[in-house]
Short mmCIF file of C-alpha atoms in Angstrom, two decimals:
data_model
loop_
_atom_site.label_atom_id
_atom_site.label_comp_id
_atom_site.label_asym_id
_atom_site.label_seq_id
_atom_site.Cartn_x
_atom_site.Cartn_y
_atom_site.Cartn_z
CA MET A 1 -4.67 1.16 24.17
CA SER A 2 -1.37 1.83 25.88
CA ASN A 3 -1.02 3.31 29.32
CA PHE A 4 0.63 6.71 28.90
CA CYS A 5 2.23 6.43 32.31
CA THR A 6 4.53 3.79 30.87
CA THR A 7 7.68 4.15 28.80
CA ILE A 8 7.88 1.78 25.84
CA ILE A 9 10.84 0.52 23.83
CA ALA A 10 11.24 -1.52 20.63
CA PRO A 11 13.60 -1.95 17.65
CA SER A 12 12.70 0.31 14.72
CA THR A 13 14.91 -1.53 12.25
CA PRO A 14 14.95 -5.27 11.45
CA LEU A 15 16.74 -7.45 13.97
CA GLN A 16 19.37 -8.83 11.62
CA GLU A 17 23.10 -8.40 11.14
CA SER A 18 23.75 -4.91 9.77
CA ALA A 19 25.85 -1.81 10.37
CA LEU A 20 23.42 -0.45 12.98
CA ILE A 21 20.17 -1.30 14.72
CA LEU A 22 17.92 1.55 15.83
CA LEU A 23 15.96 1.28 19.08
CA ARG A 24 13.31 3.82 19.95
CA GLY A 25 11.47 4.55 23.15
CA SER A 26 8.69 6.86 24.29
CA GLY A 27 7.18 7.83 27.62
CA PRO A 28 7.77 9.92 30.74
CA PHE A 29 10.80 7.88 31.87
CA SER A 30 12.76 8.50 28.63
CA GLY A 31 15.22 11.14 29.83
CA GLN A 32 15.89 9.47 33.18
CA PHE A 33 16.37 6.13 31.45
CA LEU A 34 19.10 7.58 29.21
CA GLN A 35 20.81 9.31 32.12
CA ASP A 36 20.88 6.09 34.14
CA ALA A 37 21.81 3.68 31.34
CA PHE A 38 24.63 5.85 29.97
CA CYS A 39 25.79 7.10 33.40
CA LEU A 40 25.36 10.75 32.42
CA LYS A 41 26.32 13.37 35.00
CA GLU A 42 23.37 15.52 34.02
CA PHE A 43 19.97 15.12 32.40
CA PRO A 44 20.36 14.82 28.59
CA LYS A 45 19.68 17.89 26.49
CA ALA A 46 16.89 17.60 23.92
CA ARG A 47 17.90 17.03 20.29
CA HIS A 48 21.59 16.67 21.14
CA VAL A 49 23.39 13.65 19.72
CA TYR A 50 25.41 11.79 22.36
CA TRP A 51 27.90 8.94 22.25
CA GLY A 52 28.27 6.72 25.28
CA LYS A 53 28.60 3.24 26.75
CA TYR A 54 25.35 1.52 27.64
CA HIS A 55 25.58 0.01 31.15
CA SER A 56 23.21 -2.72 32.29
CA VAL A 57 21.59 -2.56 35.71
CA GLU A 58 24.41 -4.85 36.91
CA GLY A 59 27.00 -2.39 35.57
CA GLU A 60 28.07 -4.46 32.56
CA ILE A 61 28.86 -2.50 29.36
CA LEU A 62 26.51 -3.81 26.67
CA ASP A 63 27.66 -1.63 23.75
CA ASP A 64 28.97 1.74 22.55
CA CYS A 65 25.95 3.64 21.27
CA VAL A 66 24.82 6.92 19.75
CA PHE A 67 21.64 8.25 21.35
CA THR A 68 19.30 11.26 21.25
CA TYR A 69 16.66 12.56 23.66
CA PHE A 70 13.50 14.29 22.40
CA LYS A 71 11.47 16.50 24.75
CA ALA A 72 7.66 16.55 24.57
CA PRO A 73 5.86 17.75 22.57
CA SER A 74 8.62 18.07 19.94
CA SER A 75 8.85 14.37 19.14
CA TYR A 76 7.18 11.83 16.86
CA THR A 77 4.81 10.65 19.60
CA GLY A 78 4.37 14.02 21.29
CA GLU A 79 5.90 12.52 24.46
CA ASP A 80 9.39 12.51 25.90
CA SER A 81 11.18 9.95 23.75
CA PHE A 82 14.59 8.67 22.68
CA GLU A 83 16.50 6.84 19.96
CA ILE A 84 19.52 4.59 20.46
CA SER A 85 21.76 3.36 17.63
CA CYS A 86 23.73 0.28 18.62
CA HIS A 87 25.96 -2.01 16.60
CA GLY A 88 23.98 -4.17 14.20
CA ASN A 89 24.12 -7.42 16.11
CA PRO A 90 20.61 -8.64 17.04
CA LEU A 91 21.93 -10.06 20.32
CA ILE A 92 23.20 -6.63 21.41
CA ALA A 93 19.83 -5.04 20.60
CA PHE A 94 18.01 -7.82 22.44
CA ASN A 95 20.21 -7.33 25.51
CA ILE A 96 19.56 -3.57 25.56
CA VAL A 97 15.80 -4.04 25.24
CA ALA A 98 15.85 -6.69 27.98
CA ASP A 99 17.83 -4.36 30.26
CA ALA A 100 15.43 -1.48 29.52
CA ARG A 101 12.60 -3.70 30.67
CA GLU A 102 14.54 -4.44 33.84
CA ARG A 103 14.65 -0.67 34.39
CA GLY A 104 10.87 -0.33 34.07
CA CYS A 105 10.26 0.08 30.34
CA GLU A 106 7.71 -2.05 28.53
CA SER A 107 7.97 -3.65 25.10
CA ALA A 108 5.99 -1.63 22.58
CA LYS A 109 3.01 -3.24 20.89
CA PRO A 110 2.68 -3.14 17.07
CA GLY A 111 1.97 0.43 15.97
CA GLU A 112 2.07 1.80 19.51
CA PHE A 113 4.42 4.70 18.74
CA THR A 114 2.14 5.93 15.94
CA GLN A 115 -0.93 5.27 18.08
CA ARG A 116 0.51 7.50 20.79
CA ALA A 117 1.30 10.15 18.16
CA PHE A 118 -2.33 10.02 17.01
CA LEU A 119 -3.78 10.12 20.54
CA ASN A 120 -1.47 13.00 21.44
CA GLY A 121 -2.71 15.04 18.47
CA LYS A 122 0.48 14.83 16.40
CA MET A 123 -1.46 13.46 13.42
CA ASP A 124 -4.97 12.40 12.47
CA LEU A 125 -5.90 8.81 11.68
CA SER A 126 -5.51 9.20 7.91
CA GLN A 127 -1.93 10.40 8.46
CA ALA A 128 -1.24 7.63 10.96
CA GLU A 129 -2.46 5.00 8.49
CA ALA A 130 -0.28 6.63 5.81
CA VAL A 131 2.78 5.83 7.94
CA GLN A 132 2.06 2.11 7.63
CA THR A 133 1.16 2.27 3.93
CA LEU A 134 4.38 4.19 3.23
CA ILE A 135 6.40 1.42 4.90
CA SER A 136 4.60 -1.39 3.04
CA ALA A 137 4.26 0.39 -0.34
CA GLN A 138 5.10 -1.80 -3.34
CA SER A 139 5.22 0.90 -6.03
CA GLU A 140 6.16 4.52 -6.67
CA GLU A 141 2.44 5.34 -6.95
CA GLU A 142 1.75 3.97 -3.46
CA ILE A 143 4.71 5.88 -2.02
CA THR A 144 3.50 9.12 -3.62
CA SER A 145 -0.05 8.53 -2.37
CA SER A 146 1.16 7.79 1.17
CA ARG A 147 3.31 10.92 1.24
CA ARG A 148 0.33 13.01 0.11
CA PHE A 149 -1.76 11.60 2.95
CA LEU A 150 1.10 12.01 5.42
CA SER A 151 1.46 15.68 4.48
CA GLY A 152 -2.19 16.22 5.46
CA GLU A 153 -3.65 16.57 1.94
CA LEU A 154 -6.45 14.10 2.60
CA LYS A 155 -7.04 15.60 6.02
CA GLU A 156 -7.65 19.02 4.47
CA MET A 157 -10.07 17.51 1.90
CA ILE A 158 -12.12 15.83 4.61
CA LYS A 159 -12.12 18.94 6.81
CA GLY A 160 -13.29 21.01 3.82
CA TRP A 161 -16.21 18.66 3.13
CA ALA A 162 -17.17 18.55 6.80
CA ALA A 163 -17.11 22.36 6.97
CA SER A 164 -19.33 22.60 3.86
CA ILE A 165 -21.81 20.12 5.34
CA TYR A 166 -21.86 22.00 8.66
CA SER A 167 -22.60 25.19 6.71
CA LEU A 168 -25.48 23.45 4.96
CA ILE A 169 -26.79 22.14 8.31
CA ALA A 170 -26.72 25.65 9.77
CA ASP A 171 -28.57 26.97 6.73
CA LEU A 172 -31.24 24.28 6.97
CA GLU A 173 -31.67 24.70 10.73
CA ALA A 174 -32.09 28.44 10.28
CA GLY A 175 -35.00 27.72 7.93
CA LEU A 176 -36.82 25.41 10.35
CA ASP A 177 -38.62 28.38 11.88
CA PHE A 178 -40.16 29.29 8.53
CA SER A 179 -42.87 27.58 6.50
CA GLU A 180 -42.02 26.03 3.14
CA GLU A 181 -43.95 28.86 1.43
CA GLU A 182 -41.64 31.43 3.02
CA ILE A 183 -38.42 29.82 1.67
CA PRO A 184 -37.67 30.98 -1.89
CA GLU A 185 -37.31 28.30 -4.57
CA PHE A 186 -33.91 29.65 -5.59
CA HIS A 187 -32.65 29.13 -2.02
CA VAL A 188 -33.53 25.41 -2.15
CA GLU A 189 -31.77 25.11 -5.51
CA GLN A 190 -28.72 26.82 -4.06
CA GLN A 191 -28.64 24.27 -1.22
CA LYS A 192 -28.95 21.39 -3.72
CA LYS A 193 -26.11 22.87 -5.76
CA GLN A 194 -23.93 23.07 -2.65
CA LEU A 195 -24.74 19.45 -1.77
CA LYS A 196 -24.02 18.25 -5.32
CA GLN A 197 -20.66 20.01 -5.27
CA ILE A 198 -19.66 18.04 -2.17
CA ILE A 199 -20.85 14.78 -3.77
CA ASP A 200 -18.93 15.47 -6.98
CA GLN A 201 -15.69 16.12 -5.09
CA LEU A 202 -16.17 13.03 -2.94
CA SER A 203 -17.02 10.87 -5.97
CA GLY A 204 -13.94 12.21 -7.75
CA LEU A 205 -11.72 11.05 -4.90
CA ILE A 206 -13.33 7.59 -4.83
CA SER A 207 -13.11 7.12 -8.61
CA HIS A 208 -9.41 8.04 -8.62
CA SER A 209 -8.64 5.71 -5.73
CA ARG A 210 -7.65 2.09 -5.44
CA TYR A 211 -8.22 -0.33 -2.61
CA LEU A 212 -4.93 -0.83 -0.79
CA ALA A 213 -5.34 -4.52 -0.01
CA GLY A 214 -5.30 -5.19 -3.75
CA ALA A 215 -2.50 -2.71 -4.31
CA HIS A 216 -0.20 -4.29 -1.72
CA LYS A 217 -0.43 -7.60 -3.54
CA TYR A 218 2.23 -7.67 -6.24
CA LEU A 219 0.82 -7.63 -9.75
CA THR A 220 1.42 -11.15 -11.04
CA VAL A 221 2.83 -11.64 -14.53
CA SER A 222 2.90 -15.20 -15.89
CA ILE A 223 5.09 -16.24 -18.80
CA VAL A 224 3.14 -18.86 -20.75
CA GLY A 225 3.61 -20.75 -23.99
CA ALA A 226 4.57 -24.01 -25.65
CA PRO A 227 7.70 -25.91 -24.59
CA ASN A 228 10.97 -24.42 -25.85
CA ALA A 229 9.36 -21.10 -26.85
CA GLY A 230 11.92 -19.19 -24.78
CA LYS A 231 9.95 -18.74 -21.55
CA SER A 232 12.79 -19.57 -19.16
CA SER A 233 15.29 -17.48 -21.16
CA LEU A 234 12.94 -14.49 -20.96
CA PHE A 235 12.34 -15.13 -17.25
CA ASN A 236 16.10 -15.13 -16.56
CA LEU A 237 16.54 -11.95 -18.62
CA LEU A 238 13.88 -10.08 -16.64
CA VAL A 239 15.06 -11.45 -13.28
CA GLY A 240 18.68 -10.61 -14.04
CA ASN A 241 20.23 -14.03 -13.37
CA SER A 242 19.96 -17.69 -14.35
CA ARG A 243 17.15 -18.48 -11.96
CA SER A 244 15.43 -20.90 -14.32
CA ILE A 245 17.15 -23.80 -16.11
CA VAL A 246 17.46 -23.28 -19.87
CA ALA A 247 18.12 -26.21 -22.23
CA PRO A 248 17.45 -27.04 -25.90
CA VAL A 249 15.33 -29.98 -24.76
CA ALA A 250 11.61 -29.17 -24.68
CA GLY A 251 9.85 -29.49 -21.32
CA THR A 252 12.79 -28.58 -19.07
CA THR A 253 10.51 -26.60 -16.75
CA ARG A 254 8.07 -28.99 -15.03
CA ASP A 255 6.80 -26.63 -12.30
CA PHE A 256 6.40 -22.88 -11.96
CA ILE A 257 9.16 -20.63 -10.59
CA SER A 258 8.52 -17.11 -9.32
CA GLU A 259 10.60 -14.05 -8.45
CA VAL A 260 9.75 -10.49 -7.41
CA ILE A 261 11.19 -8.00 -9.90
CA THR A 262 11.06 -4.25 -10.50
CA ILE A 263 10.52 -2.85 -14.00
CA LYS A 264 10.66 0.94 -14.41
CA LYS A 265 9.75 1.55 -10.75
CA HIS A 266 6.88 -0.96 -10.77
CA THR A 267 7.10 -4.17 -8.75
CA PHE A 268 5.80 -7.49 -10.09
CA ARG A 269 5.74 -11.15 -9.19
CA LEU A 270 7.06 -12.84 -12.33
CA ILE A 271 6.24 -16.53 -12.91
CA ASP A 272 7.96 -18.93 -15.30
CA THR A 273 5.56 -21.78 -16.06
CA ALA A 274 5.73 -25.28 -17.50
CA GLY A 275 5.23 -25.44 -21.27
CA LEU A 276 1.72 -26.04 -22.58
CA HIS A 277 0.93 -28.50 -25.37
CA ASN A 278 -1.93 -30.76 -26.31
CA ASN A 279 -0.34 -34.22 -26.48
CA SER A 280 1.31 -35.39 -23.28
CA LEU A 281 1.02 -38.74 -21.52
CA ASP A 282 3.69 -37.96 -18.93
CA PRO A 283 1.84 -37.56 -15.56
CA ILE A 284 4.51 -35.19 -14.20
CA GLU A 285 4.30 -32.99 -17.29
CA VAL A 286 0.51 -33.02 -17.13
CA ALA A 287 0.65 -31.95 -13.45
CA GLY A 288 3.02 -29.11 -14.42
CA MET A 289 0.61 -27.92 -17.13
CA GLU A 290 -2.26 -27.99 -14.65
CA ARG A 291 -0.24 -25.68 -12.41
CA THR A 292 0.37 -23.42 -15.41
CA LEU A 293 -3.38 -23.17 -15.99
CA SER A 294 -3.84 -22.34 -12.30
CA CYS A 295 -1.23 -19.57 -12.60
CA LEU A 296 -3.12 -18.23 -15.62
CA GLU A 297 -6.32 -17.89 -13.59
CA ASP A 298 -4.52 -16.02 -10.79
CA SER A 299 -2.43 -13.72 -13.01
CA ASP A 300 -3.04 -10.03 -13.50
CA PHE A 301 -1.18 -10.12 -16.80
CA VAL A 302 0.18 -12.74 -19.22
CA LEU A 303 3.16 -12.83 -21.53
CA TYR A 304 2.19 -15.49 -24.10
CA LEU A 305 5.23 -16.71 -26.05
CA ILE A 306 5.07 -18.26 -29.53
CA ASP A 307 8.14 -19.45 -31.45
CA ARG A 308 7.87 -17.77 -34.88
CA SER A 309 10.59 -20.06 -36.26
CA ASP A 310 8.37 -23.10 -35.73
CA PHE A 311 5.06 -24.05 -37.36
CA PHE A 312 2.03 -22.21 -35.99
CA PRO A 313 -0.13 -24.81 -34.22
CA SER A 314 -3.67 -25.40 -35.36
CA ARG A 315 -4.79 -24.96 -31.76
CA LEU A 316 -2.85 -22.83 -29.30
CA PRO A 317 -2.91 -24.37 -25.80
CA ALA A 318 -5.09 -22.46 -23.29
CA ILE A 319 -5.55 -19.47 -25.61
CA GLU A 320 -9.30 -19.56 -24.92
CA LYS A 321 -8.56 -18.97 -21.22
CA ILE A 322 -6.62 -15.76 -21.87
CA ASP A 323 -8.07 -12.23 -21.90
CA PRO A 324 -6.63 -10.19 -24.83
CA ASN A 325 -6.82 -7.06 -22.66
CA LYS A 326 -4.45 -8.66 -20.15
CA THR A 327 -2.10 -10.40 -22.57
CA LEU A 328 0.93 -9.37 -24.59
CA VAL A 329 1.79 -11.99 -27.24
CA LEU A 330 5.54 -12.25 -27.86
CA PHE A 331 6.69 -13.93 -31.06
CA THR A 332 10.16 -15.10 -30.09
CA LYS A 333 13.34 -15.88 -32.04
CA SER A 334 12.87 -13.03 -34.50
CA ASP A 335 16.56 -13.42 -35.38
CA LEU A 336 15.61 -16.67 -37.18
CA PRO A 337 13.57 -17.02 -40.41
CA ALA A 338 9.82 -16.92 -39.75
CA VAL A 339 7.76 -19.96 -40.70
CA PHE A 340 4.50 -17.95 -40.55
CA ASN A 341 3.45 -14.30 -40.57
CA PRO A 342 2.68 -13.19 -36.97
CA GLU A 343 0.54 -10.33 -38.24
CA LEU A 344 -1.99 -12.76 -39.71
CA VAL A 345 -2.72 -14.66 -36.49
CA LEU A 346 -4.34 -13.89 -33.12
CA GLU A 347 -6.40 -10.93 -34.22
CA GLY A 348 -7.38 -8.74 -31.27
CA PHE A 349 -4.21 -9.43 -29.28
CA LYS A 350 -1.40 -6.95 -28.73
CA LYS A 351 1.66 -8.49 -30.42
CA MET A 352 5.40 -7.93 -30.44
CA GLN A 353 8.26 -9.71 -32.19
CA ILE A 354 11.40 -10.18 -30.11
CA SER A 355 14.81 -11.78 -30.10
CA LEU A 356 16.51 -12.36 -26.78
CA LYS A 357 19.81 -11.95 -28.60
CA ASN A 358 18.98 -8.30 -29.26
CA GLU A 359 21.09 -6.22 -26.85
CA ASN A 360 18.28 -3.66 -26.49
CA ILE A 361 15.54 -6.22 -25.87
CA LEU A 362 15.27 -5.59 -22.12
CA GLU A 363 14.65 -1.85 -22.54
CA GLU A 364 12.28 -2.34 -25.50
CA LEU A 365 10.26 -5.07 -23.81
CA SER A 366 10.11 -3.24 -20.48
CA GLY A 367 8.80 -0.09 -22.16
CA SER A 368 6.19 -2.01 -24.17
CA LEU A 369 5.07 -3.94 -21.09
CA ILE A 370 4.61 -0.84 -18.90
CA ASN A 371 2.82 1.08 -21.69
CA PHE A 372 0.45 -1.85 -22.28
CA LEU A 373 -0.33 -2.16 -18.56
CA LYS A 374 -1.08 1.56 -18.32
CA GLU A 375 -3.20 1.65 -21.49
CA ASN A 376 -5.33 -1.22 -20.19
CA LYS A 377 -5.51 0.32 -16.69
CA ILE A 378 -3.86 -2.70 -15.08
CA LEU A 379 -1.35 -0.27 -13.59
CA PRO A 380 -2.83 2.73 -11.76
CA PRO A 381 -2.55 6.09 -13.55
CA ALA A 382 -0.47 8.94 -12.14
CA GLY A 383 -2.19 10.69 -9.23
CA THR A 384 -4.01 7.58 -8.01
CA LEU A 385 -4.74 7.61 -4.30
CA PHE A 386 -4.60 4.33 -2.39
CA LEU A 387 -7.17 3.88 0.37
CA GLY A 388 -7.52 1.21 3.03
CA LEU A 389 -10.75 -0.77 3.30
CA ARG A 390 -11.82 1.21 6.39
CA GLN A 391 -11.27 4.49 4.56
CA LEU A 392 -12.97 3.40 1.34
CA ASP A 393 -16.00 1.98 3.18
CA LEU A 394 -16.50 5.22 5.11
CA LEU A 395 -16.23 7.43 2.02
CA LYS A 396 -18.62 5.21 0.04
CA HIS A 397 -21.08 5.32 2.97
CA VAL A 398 -20.93 9.13 2.94
CA GLN A 399 -21.33 9.14 -0.85
CA LYS A 400 -24.41 6.89 -0.68
CA THR A 401 -25.98 8.92 2.15
CA LEU A 402 -25.51 12.25 0.35
CA ASN A 403 -26.74 10.87 -2.99
CA LEU A 404 -29.94 9.59 -1.38
CA LEU A 405 -30.34 12.95 0.33
CA LEU A 406 -29.89 14.80 -2.98
CA ASP A 407 -32.57 12.65 -4.65
CA ASP A 408 -35.05 13.51 -1.87
CA PHE A 409 -33.98 17.13 -1.38
CA GLY A 410 -36.99 19.42 -1.15
CA THR A 411 -39.47 16.54 -0.96
CA VAL A 412 -38.94 15.54 2.68
CA SER A 413 -38.60 17.58 5.85
CA ASP A 414 -35.55 19.70 6.64
CA GLU A 415 -35.30 17.84 9.94
CA PHE A 416 -34.60 14.64 7.98
CA HIS A 417 -32.05 16.49 5.81
CA VAL A 418 -30.24 17.72 8.91
CA GLU A 419 -30.24 14.24 10.47
CA GLN A 420 -28.67 12.68 7.33
CA LEU A 421 -26.11 15.46 7.02
CA ARG A 422 -25.06 14.99 10.64
CA LEU A 423 -24.64 11.25 9.93
CA SER A 424 -22.35 12.14 7.01
CA VAL A 425 -20.26 14.47 9.16
CA ASN A 426 -19.97 11.76 11.80
CA LEU A 427 -18.64 9.33 9.16
CA LEU A 428 -16.11 11.90 7.96
CA GLU A 429 -14.97 12.45 11.53
CA GLN A 430 -14.51 8.69 11.92
CA PHE A 431 -12.29 8.85 8.84
CA MET A 432 -10.10 11.31 10.77
CA GLY A 433 -10.12 9.04 13.82
CA HIS A 434 -12.87 10.45 16.04
CA TYR A 435 -13.91 7.09 17.46
CA ASN A 436 -15.47 6.64 20.88
CA ASN A 437 -14.57 2.94 20.86
CA GLU A 438 -10.99 2.30 22.02
CA ARG A 439 -11.10 -1.26 20.69
CA THR A 440 -11.61 0.06 17.16
CA LEU A 441 -8.43 2.13 17.38
CA ASP A 442 -6.50 -0.75 18.91
CA LYS A 443 -7.55 -2.98 16.01
CA ILE A 444 -6.42 -0.39 13.45
CA PHE A 445 -2.97 0.10 14.99
CA SER A 446 -2.41 -3.60 15.67
CA SER A 447 -1.81 -4.10 11.94
CA PHE A 448 1.27 -1.84 12.11
CA CYS A 449 4.77 -3.21 12.51
CA ILE A 450 6.51 -3.21 15.90
CA GLY A 451 8.65 -0.11 16.43
CA LYS A 452 6.39 2.17 14.39
#
């Protein structure tokens, strides 16, 4: 955990050539640092944008910068803080940060700005974690989920459940002075109903959530099929350039090639693989096919290409390794006469006939692909919330505790009920960041990027 007596500084944008690089700082020395470095005649006014020349401690001008001072508590961290925009040369930014350290600032640790915001009460832990997930989001759904958390939606849910559990605890504790015979049956049923309502809401959140570690991994789509079926041509079409070599000679692709692409606001890792067939003695080609099979095992989804202008093979390579629910079969070269009827083969698979010469093929294929992924729940539905492993574990622990309590409700002592309910509240408070262990918080924020 950082020492709040210190002022920290770090780049908030990547250190690479660009129009601007943004540096941010936070801590009690912020205003004085700006006044000294920019040779201001008076202390900077809060939330005023200034232009000035940054002077090193030796008096050398390092750059012309735009800078702003933020007065506590009206800042991201809740502390006095500042932002400096310098020209987008990494060396200039490095020199400014080095000079700031000469003046007494310290380099910020990963996530330290957000950690200070959390510890200063500017946000709870679910909101702080949403900052990182928003930055690393790989899809529109993740961005939407992160913004919902950042706005405090999840915080209000958790607070509501905690308040309901506290109400139930108070009700149970009030009944401890009475014998079981004195407590009406309808009152016990009312308490069970209240507990079940909390469980149902909690279970609803969990069932509509996805684990973020899996979400942050791009969904992998492998293009698979026999040699010369049009795999590389399709790959280049989806990528948007001639990334993969295309030739009329079968077996041009000997290894897999991958690119990250975006289709209708969804991000995928697309893989062009070596052609599969059953009769090869070429050791290089065999090695390429083995890699194709490995890609198949690791893929979330498969585009299996079959040339409809060629004879349908008696045995399709690797078809037994492919899940129909995760495969879209594309019969290619539909602009040429068909040698077989695609409708009569591969029963149980979703099929589509395509020609890469069709000017609308990209839009048609993209729409079919996204619809198929949604229908088979490979893509998350609208409204999905993405939770980190820490968050999901805590909510599932609460769910399990309350379910066990509901099963035993009325058959064990109220003292036990109260004890289990307090455990559940404690878990919910940990979700919000009420940890007594500083190392736990340090571990959480260490996964953030520097400057955030």
